[in-house]
């Protein structure tokens, strides 16, 4: 009798615990999904009917393959999703849809090499509407592999390069739970498990292995070594537990932010001096002294670097002047889930933005905060200029949908303008946003050349004269499909309306 009742109560307790755990899991999953955009209404792409190839673009001013000059009055033929022919005196064969470019400027589709897709497919349309025909997903999830395949087979969207989920090796409960629930971050406590994961990610079809900021030296070197053996790029962050010397020794082939370098410099400076922002001039002198040597090492390693500088320029604005900053971005197009945040995660709006610090009202501490951000950005400028001078391969990236304030598609044009403000030439910026990205992704993209993918943007004005002309878009051709300005406007309106219907918090005060 007694045993029976013990068994009964044990059973009830187990059922109760299981129900609690399942409930907690579902609760977290629901709220995480909301932020990732899984609950945002998806725009039905079948309502758009792009013109399919064969297409002929006549009388175009074509950007040269080195992105530094214009070839006047060219005809470009597109067939089977590829550039078929380019020439000045060409007769257009029969059956081609002819677009008279009327001396407008034809450039390769732009590439944002550092973005995060998460779970709202609407982002794919924002890239196209902004002239971006290829994206680099930096924290991949398995459904992104399906999206990539659908697009290859003709669905409307940019080509996607997909890095694996972000690999960490932390010893805390949060990292373990993230591995289980969120899956975008996966934790590997042992060398064997980390090496196996590299092989598994490669066989799943990921294009690269994503390294996080939290990898022990042992696991970091195991991952980068295994990636090299498996001939897959190891890319991303430089762990906070590593130095630049470790980076030079490793097989890592790309840095996802210039700030990976400056953060390593902050750590090195902090070892002998008080924290870097107490004596900003001395710290910046140190960065200047180190910059050329670092750039030479990065060049020797043939490492690719993404700047993501605009994001870092906005952080002080988001910290001190958030309502006005939000008015300067196209907030209505951003997945409302993340704008609003949820019970388990912050959003972008005043009161829950992760860069904002409303408690900080003391003038002296506000001044120090502003100085910290300004110093960080100044250090990044120094490094970017040094990297360019040494001829390091830079690719343009924004961290769209990965950090507060960075909206898919629109943000790339902000990044290009920031690079121009730092002093890069328009040709250097266009190279970074087109051909360099194609070379890095090892794909035939980023050049208007025979055999390359038919991903093109027709601009109303010359981007070599003013880089902001990349925003002045007349036509986008992606995967051999042509979208007119009217199509692009309809796409943008559809995303905005789908977002508005999914919105729980009114954002009208931030829309200008
Ligand atoms: Zn990122």
Coordinates of C-alpha atoms and ligand atoms in Angstrom, one line a residue:
X1 CA 0.0 0.0 0.0
X2 CA 2.7 2.4 1.1
X3 CA 4.9 1.7 -2.0
X4 CA 1.9 2.3 -4.2
X5 CA 1.2 5.7 -2.7
X6 CA 4.9 6.7 -3.0
X7 CA 4.9 5.6 -6.6
X8 CA 1.7 7.6 -7.2
X9 CA 3.1 10.8 -5.7
X10 CA 6.4 10.4 -7.5
X11 CA 4.4 10.1 -10.7
X12 CA 2.4 13.2 -9.9
X13 CA 5.5 15.2 -9.0
X14 CA 7.3 14.1 -12.2
X15 CA 4.3 15.1 -14.3
X16 CA 4.2 18.5 -12.5
X17 CA 7.9 19.1 -13.0
X18 CA 7.6 18.2 -16.7
X19 CA 4.6 20.5 -17.2
X20 CA 6.5 23.4 -15.5
X21 CA 9.6 22.8 -17.6
X22 CA 7.6 22.6 -20.8
X23 CA 5.6 25.7 -19.9
X24 CA 8.8 27.6 -19.2
X25 CA 10.3 26.4 -22.5
X26 CA 7.2 27.4 -24.5
X27 CA 7.1 30.8 -22.7
X28 CA 10.7 31.6 -23.6
X29 CA 10.4 30.2 -27.1
X30 CA 7.3 32.3 -27.8
X31 CA 9.0 35.5 -26.6
X32 CA 12.3 34.8 -28.3
X33 CA 10.3 34.1 -31.6
X34 CA 8.4 37.3 -31.2
X35 CA 11.7 39.3 -31.1
X36 CA 13.2 37.3 -34.0
X37 CA 10.3 38.2 -36.2
X38 CA 8.5 34.8 -36.4
X39 CA 5.2 36.5 -35.5
X40 CA 5.5 39.3 -38.1
X41 CA 3.1 38.9 -41.0
X42 CA 5.0 37.7 -44.1
X43 CA 4.6 39.6 -47.3
X44 CA 3.2 37.3 -50.1
X45 CA 5.8 37.6 -52.8
X46 CA 3.6 36.0 -55.5
X47 CA 1.9 39.4 -55.8
X48 CA 5.1 40.8 -57.4
X49 CA 5.8 39.8 -61.0
X50 CA 9.3 40.7 -62.0
X51 CA 10.3 40.6 -65.7
X52 CA 12.3 37.5 -66.3
X53 CA 15.3 37.2 -68.6
X54 CA 16.4 37.2 -71.4
X55 CA 16.8 41.0 -70.8
X56 CA 18.9 43.5 -72.8
X57 CA 19.9 46.8 -71.1
X58 CA 20.9 49.3 -73.7
X59 CA 22.7 52.7 -73.6
X60 CA 24.0 52.1 -70.1
X61 CA 27.0 53.7 -68.3
X62 CA 28.5 50.6 -66.9
X63 CA 30.8 50.5 -63.8
X64 CA 34.1 48.9 -64.8
X65 CA 35.1 45.5 -63.3
X66 CA 37.5 47.3 -60.9
X67 CA 34.7 49.6 -59.8
X68 CA 36.8 52.7 -60.6
X69 CA 35.6 54.0 -63.9
X70 CA 32.6 54.2 -66.2
X71 CA 32.3 52.5 -69.6
X72 CA 29.9 54.7 -71.6
X73 CA 26.9 53.6 -73.8
X74 CA 27.1 49.8 -73.3
X75 CA 24.6 47.1 -74.0
X76 CA 24.4 44.3 -71.4
X77 CA 22.6 41.0 -72.3
X78 CA 21.2 38.8 -69.6
X79 CA 20.2 35.2 -70.1
X80 CA 19.8 32.1 -67.8
X81 CA 20.4 34.3 -64.7
X82 CA 23.9 35.2 -66.0
X83 CA 25.5 38.1 -67.8
X84 CA 25.7 36.8 -71.4
X85 CA 27.5 39.7 -73.2
X86 CA 28.6 43.3 -72.8
X87 CA 29.6 45.6 -75.6
X88 CA 29.2 49.0 -77.2
X89 CA 27.9 48.1 -80.7
X90 CA 25.7 45.1 -80.1
X91 CA 22.6 44.1 -81.9
X92 CA 20.0 42.9 -79.4
X93 CA 18.9 39.4 -80.4
X94 CA 15.2 38.7 -80.8
X95 CA 13.1 37.8 -77.8
X96 CA 14.9 40.0 -75.3
X97 CA 13.0 42.4 -73.1
X98 CA 14.8 45.7 -73.8
X99 CA 15.4 48.3 -71.2
X100 CA 16.8 51.6 -72.5
X101 CA 19.0 52.8 -69.6
X102 CA 19.2 56.2 -71.2
X103 CA 22.7 56.9 -69.9
X104 CA 21.8 55.8 -66.4
X105 CA 24.5 54.1 -64.3
X106 CA 24.6 50.3 -64.2
X107 CA 26.5 48.8 -61.2
X108 CA 26.7 45.2 -59.8
X109 CA 24.2 44.5 -57.1
X110 CA 25.4 45.7 -53.7
X111 CA 26.5 43.2 -51.0
X112 CA 26.0 43.6 -47.3
X113 CA 28.5 41.1 -45.9
X114 CA 27.4 41.3 -42.3
X115 CA 23.7 40.9 -41.5
X116 CA 21.4 38.7 -39.5
X117 CA 18.2 37.3 -41.0
X118 CA 16.5 35.7 -37.9
X119 CA 12.9 34.8 -38.7
X120 CA 11.2 37.5 -40.7
X121 CA 11.4 36.8 -44.4
X122 CA 10.3 40.4 -45.1
X123 CA 13.9 41.4 -44.6
X124 CA 14.9 39.7 -47.8
X125 CA 12.7 42.2 -49.7
X126 CA 14.2 45.2 -47.9
X127 CA 17.6 44.2 -49.2
X128 CA 16.3 44.0 -52.8
X129 CA 14.5 47.3 -52.5
X130 CA 17.8 48.9 -51.5
X131 CA 19.8 47.4 -54.4
X132 CA 21.4 44.7 -52.3
X133 CA 21.4 41.4 -54.2
X134 CA 23.7 39.4 -51.9
X135 CA 23.9 39.2 -48.1
X136 CA 26.2 37.6 -45.6
X137 CA 24.2 36.0 -42.8
X138 CA 26.6 35.9 -39.8
X139 CA 24.7 33.7 -37.4
X140 CA 22.9 31.1 -39.5
X141 CA 20.0 29.0 -38.6
X142 CA 18.9 25.9 -40.5
X143 CA 15.8 27.5 -42.0
X144 CA 18.2 30.1 -43.7
X145 CA 19.6 27.2 -45.7
X146 CA 16.0 26.5 -47.0
X147 CA 15.5 30.2 -47.8
X148 CA 18.8 30.2 -49.7
X149 CA 17.6 27.2 -51.7
X150 CA 14.2 28.7 -52.5
X151 CA 15.9 31.8 -53.8
X152 CA 18.3 29.8 -55.9
X153 CA 15.3 28.1 -57.4
X154 CA 13.7 31.5 -58.4
X155 CA 11.9 32.9 -55.3
X156 CA 12.4 36.7 -54.9
X157 CA 15.3 37.5 -52.6
X158 CA 19.0 38.2 -52.5
X159 CA 21.6 35.4 -52.7
X160 CA 22.7 34.4 -49.2
X161 CA 26.1 33.4 -47.9
X162 CA 25.4 31.6 -44.5
X163 CA 27.8 31.3 -41.6
X164 CA 27.1 28.6 -39.0
X165 CA 25.4 29.3 -35.7
X166 CA 27.8 31.2 -33.4
X167 CA 30.2 28.9 -31.6
X168 CA 31.0 29.7 -28.0
X169 CA 32.8 27.7 -25.2
X170 CA 31.5 29.2 -22.0
X171 CA 31.0 27.6 -18.6
X172 CA 27.7 29.1 -17.6
X173 CA 24.0 28.1 -17.5
X174 CA 23.0 30.9 -19.9
X175 CA 25.2 29.6 -22.7
X176 CA 24.0 26.0 -22.2
X177 CA 20.3 27.2 -22.3
X178 CA 20.9 29.3 -25.4
X179 CA 22.3 26.3 -27.1
X180 CA 19.2 24.3 -26.3
X181 CA 16.5 27.0 -26.8
X182 CA 17.7 29.6 -29.2
X183 CA 20.0 27.5 -31.4
X184 CA 21.6 30.5 -33.0
X185 CA 24.4 30.3 -30.4
X186 CA 25.8 26.9 -29.7
X187 CA 28.2 26.1 -26.8
X188 CA 31.0 23.6 -27.1
X189 CA 32.7 22.6 -23.8
X190 CA 35.3 20.3 -25.3
X191 CA 37.8 20.3 -28.2
X192 CA 36.3 17.0 -29.6
X193 CA 32.7 18.4 -29.6
X194 CA 33.9 21.7 -31.2
X195 CA 35.9 19.9 -34.0
X196 CA 32.9 17.6 -34.7
X197 CA 30.6 20.7 -34.9
X198 CA 32.8 22.2 -37.5
X199 CA 32.5 19.1 -39.6
X200 CA 28.7 18.9 -39.0
X201 CA 28.2 22.5 -39.9
X202 CA 30.1 22.0 -43.1
X203 CA 28.0 18.9 -44.1
X204 CA 24.8 20.8 -43.3
X205 CA 25.7 23.3 -46.0
X206 CA 26.9 26.3 -44.1
X207 CA 29.4 28.5 -46.0
X208 CA 31.6 29.4 -43.0
X209 CA 32.1 28.7 -39.3
X210 CA 31.1 31.6 -37.0
X211 CA 33.4 32.4 -34.1
X212 CA 32.1 34.2 -31.1
X213 CA 33.7 36.6 -28.6
X214 CA 33.7 33.8 -25.9
X215 CA 36.0 31.0 -27.0
X216 CA 38.8 29.7 -24.8
X217 CA 42.2 29.7 -26.6
X218 CA 42.1 25.9 -26.6
X219 CA 38.7 25.6 -28.3
X220 CA 39.3 28.7 -30.6
X221 CA 42.5 27.1 -32.0
X222 CA 40.8 23.7 -32.4
X223 CA 37.9 25.2 -34.3
X224 CA 40.1 27.4 -36.6
X225 CA 42.4 24.4 -37.2
X226 CA 39.5 22.0 -38.0
X227 CA 37.9 24.6 -40.3
X228 CA 41.2 24.9 -42.2
X229 CA 41.4 21.1 -42.5
X230 CA 37.8 20.9 -43.8
X231 CA 38.5 23.9 -46.1
X232 CA 35.7 26.0 -44.7
X233 CA 36.4 29.6 -43.6
X234 CA 36.4 30.4 -39.9
X235 CA 35.1 34.0 -39.5
X236 CA 33.7 36.4 -37.0
X237 CA 34.9 37.8 -33.7
X238 CA 38.2 37.7 -31.9
X239 CA 37.5 36.1 -28.5
X240 CA 38.0 38.4 -25.5
X241 CA 40.4 35.8 -24.1
X242 CA 42.8 36.1 -27.1
X243 CA 45.3 38.7 -28.3
X244 CA 46.1 40.0 -31.8
X245 CA 49.2 37.7 -31.8
X246 CA 46.8 34.8 -31.3
X247 CA 44.8 36.0 -34.3
X248 CA 47.9 36.2 -36.5
X249 CA 48.8 32.6 -35.6
X250 CA 45.3 31.3 -36.2
X251 CA 43.5 30.1 -39.4
X252 CA 40.7 32.7 -38.9
X253 CA 40.2 34.3 -42.3
X254 CA 37.8 37.2 -41.6
X255 CA 37.0 39.7 -38.9
X256 CA 33.3 40.7 -38.6
X257 CA 34.0 44.1 -37.1
X258 CA 37.0 46.5 -37.1
X259 CA 36.3 46.8 -33.4
X260 CA 37.6 43.3 -32.9
X261 CA 41.0 44.9 -33.5
X262 CA 40.4 48.0 -31.3
X263 CA 38.9 45.9 -28.5
X264 CA 42.1 43.8 -28.5
X265 CA 44.1 47.1 -28.3
X266 CA 42.0 48.3 -25.4
X267 CA 42.8 45.1 -23.6
X268 CA 46.5 45.3 -24.3
X269 CA 46.6 49.0 -23.4
X270 CA 44.7 48.3 -20.1
X271 CA 47.4 45.8 -19.0
X272 CA 50.0 48.6 -18.5
X273 CA 47.9 51.8 -18.3
X274 CA 44.7 52.8 -16.5
X275 CA 41.6 51.9 -18.6
X276 CA 41.9 53.5 -22.0
X277 CA 39.2 56.2 -21.6
X278 CA 40.8 57.8 -18.6
X279 CA 43.6 59.0 -20.9
X280 CA 42.1 59.0 -24.3
X281 CA 44.8 60.9 -26.1
X282 CA 47.5 58.5 -24.8
X283 CA 45.3 55.6 -25.9
X284 CA 44.7 57.0 -29.4
X285 CA 48.5 57.7 -29.7
X286 CA 49.0 54.0 -28.9
X287 CA 46.5 53.0 -31.5
X288 CA 48.2 55.2 -34.1
X289 CA 51.6 53.7 -33.3
X290 CA 50.2 50.1 -33.6
X291 CA 47.9 50.6 -36.6
X292 CA 50.4 50.1 -39.5
X293 CA 52.0 47.1 -38.0
X294 CA 48.6 45.5 -37.4
X295 CA 47.4 46.3 -41.0
X296 CA 50.6 44.8 -42.4
X297 CA 50.0 41.5 -40.4
X298 CA 46.3 41.4 -41.5
X299 CA 47.4 41.9 -45.1
X300 CA 50.1 39.2 -44.8
X301 CA 47.4 36.8 -43.6
X302 CA 45.2 37.8 -46.5
X303 CA 42.4 38.4 -44.0
X304 CA 39.1 40.1 -44.9
X305 CA 37.8 42.8 -42.6
X306 CA 34.3 44.2 -42.2
X307 CA 34.1 47.7 -40.7
X308 CA 30.5 48.0 -39.4
X309 CA 31.4 51.6 -38.6
X310 CA 28.1 53.3 -38.9
X311 CA 26.6 51.2 -36.2
X312 CA 29.3 52.2 -33.8
X313 CA 28.9 55.9 -34.8
X314 CA 25.2 55.6 -33.8
X315 CA 25.7 54.2 -30.3
X316 CA 26.3 57.5 -28.6
X317 CA 23.2 58.9 -30.4
X318 CA 21.2 56.0 -29.2
X319 CA 22.6 56.5 -25.7
X320 CA 21.9 60.2 -25.4
X321 CA 19.4 61.2 -28.0
X322 CA 17.3 58.1 -28.8
X323 CA 14.0 59.7 -29.8
X324 CA 15.7 61.9 -32.4
X325 CA 18.0 59.1 -33.6
X326 CA 14.9 56.9 -34.2
X327 CA 13.4 59.7 -36.4
X328 CA 16.5 59.5 -38.7
X329 CA 16.1 55.8 -39.5
X330 CA 13.3 54.0 -41.5
X331 CA 11.8 52.4 -38.3
X332 CA 8.5 51.5 -40.1
X333 CA 10.3 48.8 -42.2
X334 CA 12.0 47.1 -39.2
X335 CA 10.5 43.9 -37.9
X336 CA 8.2 45.2 -35.1
X337 CA 9.0 42.2 -32.9
X338 CA 12.4 43.5 -32.2
X339 CA 11.5 47.2 -32.2
X340 CA 9.1 46.4 -29.4
X341 CA 11.2 43.8 -27.5
X342 CA 9.5 41.2 -25.3
X343 CA 9.4 39.8 -21.8
X344 CA 12.8 38.2 -22.3
X345 CA 14.6 40.7 -24.5
X346 CA 15.0 44.4 -25.0
X347 CA 13.8 46.4 -28.0
X348 CA 14.8 49.6 -29.7
X349 CA 12.4 52.1 -28.2
X350 CA 13.0 54.6 -25.4
X351 CA 12.8 52.7 -22.1
X352 CA 14.1 49.4 -23.4
X353 CA 16.8 50.1 -26.0
X354 CA 20.0 48.4 -24.9
X355 CA 22.3 51.3 -25.8
X356 CA 20.2 53.9 -23.9
X357 CA 21.0 54.7 -20.3
X358 CA 18.2 56.8 -18.9
X359 CA 19.5 56.6 -15.3
X360 CA 22.7 58.3 -16.3
X361 CA 21.8 62.0 -15.8
X362 CA 24.9 63.2 -13.9
X363 CA 26.7 65.6 -16.3
X364 CA 30.2 64.3 -15.5
X365 CA 29.3 60.7 -16.0
X366 CA 27.4 61.6 -19.2
X367 CA 30.5 63.4 -20.5
X368 CA 32.7 60.4 -19.7
X369 CA 30.2 58.1 -21.5
X370 CA 30.3 60.3 -24.6
X371 CA 34.1 60.3 -24.5
X372 CA 34.2 56.5 -24.3
X373 CA 32.1 56.1 -27.4
X374 CA 33.9 58.9 -29.3
X375 CA 37.3 57.4 -28.4
X376 CA 36.2 53.9 -29.6
X377 CA 35.0 55.3 -32.9
X378 CA 38.2 57.4 -33.4
X379 CA 40.3 54.3 -32.8
X380 CA 38.3 52.4 -35.4
X381 CA 38.8 55.2 -38.0
X382 CA 42.6 55.0 -37.4
X383 CA 42.5 51.3 -38.0
X384 CA 40.3 51.4 -41.1
X385 CA 42.5 54.0 -42.7
X386 CA 45.6 51.9 -42.0
X387 CA 44.0 48.8 -43.4
X388 CA 43.0 50.6 -46.6
X389 CA 46.5 52.0 -46.9
X390 CA 48.0 48.5 -46.7
X391 CA 45.6 47.2 -49.3
X392 CA 43.7 44.9 -46.9
X393 CA 40.5 43.4 -48.5
X394 CA 37.6 45.3 -46.9
X395 CA 34.0 44.3 -47.4
X396 CA 31.0 46.4 -46.5
X397 CA 28.8 45.2 -43.7
X398 CA 26.3 46.7 -41.3
X399 CA 25.2 44.1 -38.6
X400 CA 21.7 44.8 -39.8
X401 CA 19.1 43.1 -37.5
X402 CA 22.0 42.2 -35.3
X403 CA 22.3 45.4 -33.3
X404 CA 19.8 48.1 -32.3
X405 CA 19.1 50.8 -34.9
X406 CA 20.5 48.9 -37.9
X407 CA 17.7 48.3 -40.4
X408 CA 18.1 45.7 -43.2
X409 CA 18.8 47.2 -46.6
X410 CA 18.7 50.9 -45.7
X411 CA 21.6 50.7 -43.3
X412 CA 24.1 49.7 -46.0
X413 CA 23.8 53.1 -47.6
X414 CA 24.5 54.7 -44.2
X415 CA 27.6 52.5 -44.0
X416 CA 28.8 53.6 -47.4
X417 CA 28.4 57.3 -46.5
X418 CA 30.3 56.8 -43.2
X419 CA 33.2 55.1 -45.1
X420 CA 33.2 58.1 -47.4
X421 CA 33.3 60.5 -44.5
X422 CA 36.4 58.7 -43.1
X423 CA 38.2 59.4 -46.4
X424 CA 37.8 56.2 -48.5
X425 CA 37.4 57.0 -52.2
X426 CA 34.1 56.2 -53.9
X427 CA 35.9 53.6 -56.0
X428 CA 37.3 51.9 -52.8
X429 CA 33.8 51.9 -51.2
X430 CA 32.2 50.4 -54.4
X431 CA 34.9 47.7 -54.6
X432 CA 34.2 46.8 -50.9
X433 CA 30.5 46.6 -51.6
X434 CA 30.8 44.6 -54.8
X435 CA 33.8 42.7 -56.1
X436 CA 35.7 42.3 -52.8
X437 CA 32.6 40.7 -51.4
X438 CA 32.3 38.3 -54.4
X439 CA 35.9 37.3 -54.0
X440 CA 35.5 36.7 -50.3
X441 CA 32.3 34.7 -50.7
X442 CA 34.0 32.8 -53.6
X443 CA 31.0 33.4 -55.8
X444 CA 30.8 34.9 -59.4
X445 CA 29.1 38.1 -58.1
X446 CA 30.1 41.8 -57.7
X447 CA 31.3 42.5 -61.2
X448 CA 29.6 43.3 -64.5
X449 CA 31.4 40.7 -66.5
X450 CA 30.4 37.9 -68.8
X451 CA 29.5 34.7 -66.9
X452 CA 28.9 36.6 -63.7
X453 CA 25.5 36.3 -62.0
X454 CA 22.8 38.7 -63.3
X455 CA 22.6 40.9 -60.2
X456 CA 22.6 44.5 -61.2
X457 CA 21.3 47.9 -60.1
X458 CA 20.5 50.8 -62.4
X459 CA 21.2 54.1 -60.7
X460 CA 19.9 57.5 -61.8
X461 CA 23.2 59.2 -61.0
X462 CA 26.9 58.3 -60.9
X463 CA 28.1 56.7 -57.6
X464 CA 31.7 57.5 -58.4
X465 CA 30.8 61.2 -58.2
X466 CA 28.8 60.9 -55.0
X467 CA 28.5 57.6 -53.0
X468 CA 25.0 58.6 -51.8
X469 CA 23.8 58.0 -55.5
X470 CA 23.7 54.3 -54.6
X471 CA 20.3 55.2 -53.0
X472 CA 19.0 56.7 -56.2
X473 CA 17.8 53.4 -57.6
X474 CA 15.8 53.1 -60.9
X475 CA 15.8 49.3 -61.4
X476 CA 17.1 46.2 -59.6
X477 CA 17.9 42.9 -61.4
X478 CA 18.3 40.0 -59.1
X479 CA 18.9 36.4 -60.2
X480 CA 17.9 37.4 -63.7
X481 CA 14.6 39.0 -62.6
X482 CA 14.0 42.7 -63.2
X483 CA 12.2 44.9 -60.7
X484 CA 11.2 48.5 -61.8
X485 CA 11.1 51.5 -59.4
X486 CA 7.3 50.9 -59.2
X487 CA 7.8 47.3 -58.2
X488 CA 10.4 48.4 -55.6
X489 CA 7.9 50.9 -54.2
X490 CA 5.2 48.3 -54.0
X491 CA 7.6 45.9 -52.2
X492 CA 8.5 48.6 -49.6
X493 CA 4.8 49.5 -49.1
X494 CA 3.9 45.8 -48.6
X495 CA 6.6 45.3 -45.9
X496 CA 5.5 48.5 -44.1
X497 CA 1.8 47.4 -44.2
X498 CA 2.6 43.9 -43.0
X499 CA 4.7 45.3 -40.2
X500 CA 1.9 47.8 -39.2
X501 CA -0.6 45.0 -39.0
X502 CA 1.8 43.0 -36.8
X503 CA 2.6 46.0 -34.5
X504 CA 1.6 46.1 -30.9
X505 CA 3.2 49.4 -30.0
X506 CA 2.5 52.6 -31.9
X507 CA 5.7 54.1 -33.4
X508 CA 4.1 57.2 -35.1
X509 CA 6.0 59.7 -33.0
X510 CA 9.3 58.4 -34.5
X511 CA 8.1 58.5 -38.2
X512 CA 8.9 61.7 -40.0
Ligands
LIG1 ZN1 26.6 40.6 -36.2

